[in-house]
Short mmCIF file of C-alpha atoms (C1' of nucleotides) in Angstrom, two decimals:
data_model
loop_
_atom_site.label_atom_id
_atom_site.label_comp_id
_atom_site.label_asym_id
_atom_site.label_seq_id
_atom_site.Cartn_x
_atom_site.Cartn_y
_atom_site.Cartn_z
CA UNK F 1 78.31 54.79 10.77
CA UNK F 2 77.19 57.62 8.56
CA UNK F 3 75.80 57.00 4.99
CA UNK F 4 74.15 59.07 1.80
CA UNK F 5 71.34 56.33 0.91
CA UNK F 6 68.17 58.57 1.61
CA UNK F 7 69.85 61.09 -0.77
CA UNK F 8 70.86 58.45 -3.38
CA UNK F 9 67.46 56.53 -3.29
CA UNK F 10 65.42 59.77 -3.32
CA UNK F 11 67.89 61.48 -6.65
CA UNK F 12 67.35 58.10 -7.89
CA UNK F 13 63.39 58.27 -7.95
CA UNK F 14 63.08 55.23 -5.89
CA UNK F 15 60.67 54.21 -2.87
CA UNK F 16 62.33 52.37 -0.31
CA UNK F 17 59.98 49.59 -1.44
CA UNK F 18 61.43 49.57 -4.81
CA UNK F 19 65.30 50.11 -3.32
CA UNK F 20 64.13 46.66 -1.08
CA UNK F 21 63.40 44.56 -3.58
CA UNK F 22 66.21 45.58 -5.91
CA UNK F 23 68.59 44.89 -3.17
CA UNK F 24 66.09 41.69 -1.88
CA UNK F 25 65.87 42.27 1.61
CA UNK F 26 62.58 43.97 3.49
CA UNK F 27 61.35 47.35 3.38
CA UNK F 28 62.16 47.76 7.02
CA UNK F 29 65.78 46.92 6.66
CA UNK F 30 65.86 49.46 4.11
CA UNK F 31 64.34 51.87 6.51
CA UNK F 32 66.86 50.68 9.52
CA UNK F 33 69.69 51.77 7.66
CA UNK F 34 68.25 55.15 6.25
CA UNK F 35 67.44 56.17 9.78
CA UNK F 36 70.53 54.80 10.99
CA UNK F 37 69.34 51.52 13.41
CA UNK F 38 72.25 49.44 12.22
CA UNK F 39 74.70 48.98 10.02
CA UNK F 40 74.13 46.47 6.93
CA UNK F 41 75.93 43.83 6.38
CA UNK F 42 78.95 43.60 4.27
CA UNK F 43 77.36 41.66 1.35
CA UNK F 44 74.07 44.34 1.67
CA UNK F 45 76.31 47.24 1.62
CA UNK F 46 78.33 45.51 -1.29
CA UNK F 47 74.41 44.72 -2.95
CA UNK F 48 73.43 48.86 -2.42
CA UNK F 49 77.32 49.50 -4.02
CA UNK F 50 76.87 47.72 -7.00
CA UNK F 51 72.90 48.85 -7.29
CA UNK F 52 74.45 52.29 -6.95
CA UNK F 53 77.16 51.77 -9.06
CA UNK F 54 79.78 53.14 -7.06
CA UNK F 55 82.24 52.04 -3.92
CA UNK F 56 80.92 51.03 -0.78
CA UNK F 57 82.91 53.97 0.38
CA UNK F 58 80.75 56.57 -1.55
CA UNK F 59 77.29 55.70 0.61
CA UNK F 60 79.37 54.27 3.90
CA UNK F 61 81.57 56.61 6.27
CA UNK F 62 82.60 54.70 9.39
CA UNK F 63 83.38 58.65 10.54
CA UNK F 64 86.57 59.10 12.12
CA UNK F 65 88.20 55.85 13.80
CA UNK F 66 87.75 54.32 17.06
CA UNK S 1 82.43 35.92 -0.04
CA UNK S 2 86.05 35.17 -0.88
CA UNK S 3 88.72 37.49 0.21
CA UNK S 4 92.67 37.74 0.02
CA UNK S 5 93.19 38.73 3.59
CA UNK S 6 95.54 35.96 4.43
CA UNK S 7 97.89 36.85 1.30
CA UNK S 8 97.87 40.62 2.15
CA UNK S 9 98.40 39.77 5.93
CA UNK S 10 101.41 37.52 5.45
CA UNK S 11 102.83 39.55 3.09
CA UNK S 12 102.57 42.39 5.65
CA UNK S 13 104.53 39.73 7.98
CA UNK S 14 102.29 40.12 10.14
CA UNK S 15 100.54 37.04 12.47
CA UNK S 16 96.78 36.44 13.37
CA UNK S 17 97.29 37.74 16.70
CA UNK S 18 99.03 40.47 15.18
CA UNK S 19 96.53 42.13 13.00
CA UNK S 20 93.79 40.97 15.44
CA UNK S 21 94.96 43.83 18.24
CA UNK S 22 95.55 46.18 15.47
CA UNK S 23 92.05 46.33 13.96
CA UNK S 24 90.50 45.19 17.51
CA UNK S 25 88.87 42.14 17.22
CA UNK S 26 89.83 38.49 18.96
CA UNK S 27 92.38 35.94 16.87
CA UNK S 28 89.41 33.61 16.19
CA UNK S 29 87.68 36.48 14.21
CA UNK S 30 90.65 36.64 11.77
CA UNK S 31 90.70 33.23 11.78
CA UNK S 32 87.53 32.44 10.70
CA UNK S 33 87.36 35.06 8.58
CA UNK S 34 90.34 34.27 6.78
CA UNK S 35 88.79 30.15 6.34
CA UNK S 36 86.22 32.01 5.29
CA UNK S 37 83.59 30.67 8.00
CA UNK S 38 81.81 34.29 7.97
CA UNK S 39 81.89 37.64 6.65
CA UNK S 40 82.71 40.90 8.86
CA UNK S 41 80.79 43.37 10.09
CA UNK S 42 80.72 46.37 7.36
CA UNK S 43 82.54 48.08 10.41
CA UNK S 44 85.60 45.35 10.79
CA UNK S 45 86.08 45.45 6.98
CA UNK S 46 86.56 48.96 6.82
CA UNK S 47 89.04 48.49 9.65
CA UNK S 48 90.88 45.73 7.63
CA UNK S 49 90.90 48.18 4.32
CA UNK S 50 92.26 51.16 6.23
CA UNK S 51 95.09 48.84 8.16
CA UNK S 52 95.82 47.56 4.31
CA UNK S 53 95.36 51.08 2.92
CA UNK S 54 92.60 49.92 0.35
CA UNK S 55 89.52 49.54 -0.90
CA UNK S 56 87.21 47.03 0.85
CA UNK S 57 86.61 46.39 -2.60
CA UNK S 58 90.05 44.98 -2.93
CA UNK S 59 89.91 42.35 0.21
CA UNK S 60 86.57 41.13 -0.61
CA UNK S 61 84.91 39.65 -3.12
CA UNK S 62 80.88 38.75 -3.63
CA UNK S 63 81.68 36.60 -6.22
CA UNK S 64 78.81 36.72 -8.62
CA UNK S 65 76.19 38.28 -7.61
CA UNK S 66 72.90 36.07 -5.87
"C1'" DC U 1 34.99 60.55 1.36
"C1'" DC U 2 37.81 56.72 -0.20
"C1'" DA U 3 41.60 54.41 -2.14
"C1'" DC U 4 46.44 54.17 -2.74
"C1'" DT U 5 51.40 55.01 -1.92
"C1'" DC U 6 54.99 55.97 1.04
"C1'" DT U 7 57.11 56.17 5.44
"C1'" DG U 8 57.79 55.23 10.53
"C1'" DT U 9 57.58 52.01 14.14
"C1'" DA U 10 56.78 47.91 17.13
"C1'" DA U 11 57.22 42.87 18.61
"C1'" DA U 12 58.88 38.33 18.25
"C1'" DG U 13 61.83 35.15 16.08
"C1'" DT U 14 66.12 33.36 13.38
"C1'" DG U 15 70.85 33.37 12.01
"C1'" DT U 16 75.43 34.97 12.51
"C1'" DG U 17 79.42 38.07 13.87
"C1'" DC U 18 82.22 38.22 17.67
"C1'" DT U 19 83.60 37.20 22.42
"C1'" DT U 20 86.07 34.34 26.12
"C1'" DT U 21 88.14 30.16 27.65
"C1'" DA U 22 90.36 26.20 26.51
"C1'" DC U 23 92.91 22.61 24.29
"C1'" DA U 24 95.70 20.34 20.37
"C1'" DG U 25 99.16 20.33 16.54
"C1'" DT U 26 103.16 22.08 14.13
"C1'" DA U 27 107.58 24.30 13.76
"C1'" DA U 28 111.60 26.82 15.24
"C1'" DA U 29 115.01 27.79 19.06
"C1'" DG U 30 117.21 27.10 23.41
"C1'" DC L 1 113.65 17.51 25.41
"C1'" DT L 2 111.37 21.87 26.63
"C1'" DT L 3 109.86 26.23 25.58
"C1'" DT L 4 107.83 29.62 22.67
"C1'" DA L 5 105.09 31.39 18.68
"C1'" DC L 6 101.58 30.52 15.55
"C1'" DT L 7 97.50 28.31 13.94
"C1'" DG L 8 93.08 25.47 14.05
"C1'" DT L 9 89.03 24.34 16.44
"C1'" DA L 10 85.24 23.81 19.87
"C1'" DA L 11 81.55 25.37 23.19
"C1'" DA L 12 78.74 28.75 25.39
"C1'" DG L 13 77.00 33.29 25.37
"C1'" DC L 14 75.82 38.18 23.83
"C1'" DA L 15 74.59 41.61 20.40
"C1'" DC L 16 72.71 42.78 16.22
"C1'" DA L 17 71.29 42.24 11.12
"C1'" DC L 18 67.25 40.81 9.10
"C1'" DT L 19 62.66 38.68 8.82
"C1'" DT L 20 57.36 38.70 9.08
"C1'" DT L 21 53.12 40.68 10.57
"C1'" DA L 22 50.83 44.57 11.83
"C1'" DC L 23 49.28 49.17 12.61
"C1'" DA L 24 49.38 54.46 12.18
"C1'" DG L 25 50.04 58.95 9.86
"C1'" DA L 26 50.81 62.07 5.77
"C1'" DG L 27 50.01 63.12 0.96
"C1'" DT L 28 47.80 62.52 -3.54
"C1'" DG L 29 44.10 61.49 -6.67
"C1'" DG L 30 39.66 59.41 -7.84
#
DNA sequence: CCACTCTGTAAAGTGTGCTTTACAGTAAAG
DNA sequence: CTTTACTGTAAAGCACACTTTACAGAGTGG
């Protein structure tokens, strides 16, 4: 699943330190996502929404169905 | 995380089985998601949002954030 | 040169999302 | 009474989201 975080953290001035704590999970998690490891869960992806301030659909794109 | 998927999926008239093949998972996934035992991958509840033509916004709930 | 910040990555461990198989209870329909 | 559809639940197992600790490389500033 595709997503904008890098772009949103980085416009945002953030580290991904700072993004992990907001959010409270671990710097590497953070960095698993960016790079596209994994997927977060549904209550992290509704934590980087609301830290965001937009729909989980703005940063997520499952990309075409399967 | 609360969520309204058994009210949208009965009013759909549709059973557990039902909306289990349609967004691919087993009956005992719905199930326990609907009892609320866990919370879906970010990847099933985009699934259940698109079958309901929503927002995963408007299935699930943090309630308050943590 | 040295300190500091940021990022990438690795390994081992925990919890949970989801699976399959299986059985029990309820309700409607023949 | 028997069958059929739906739901609830349990156990065992696999995959992955996330953790902690740890190390390496690039860039900046003293």
């Amino acid at each position: 699943m595709k997503n904008n975080l890098r772009e949103r953290r980085e416009q945002a001035g953030e580290s991904q330190g700072d993004l992990a704590v907001a959010v409270d999970v671990s710097r590497q998690s953070i960095n698993a996502i960016e790079r596209g490891r994994y997927d977060p869960s549904l209550e992290l992806a509704f934590k980087l929404a609301r830290h965001y301030d937009c729909a989980i659909e703005a940063i997520f794109d499952p990309e075409l169905a399967d």
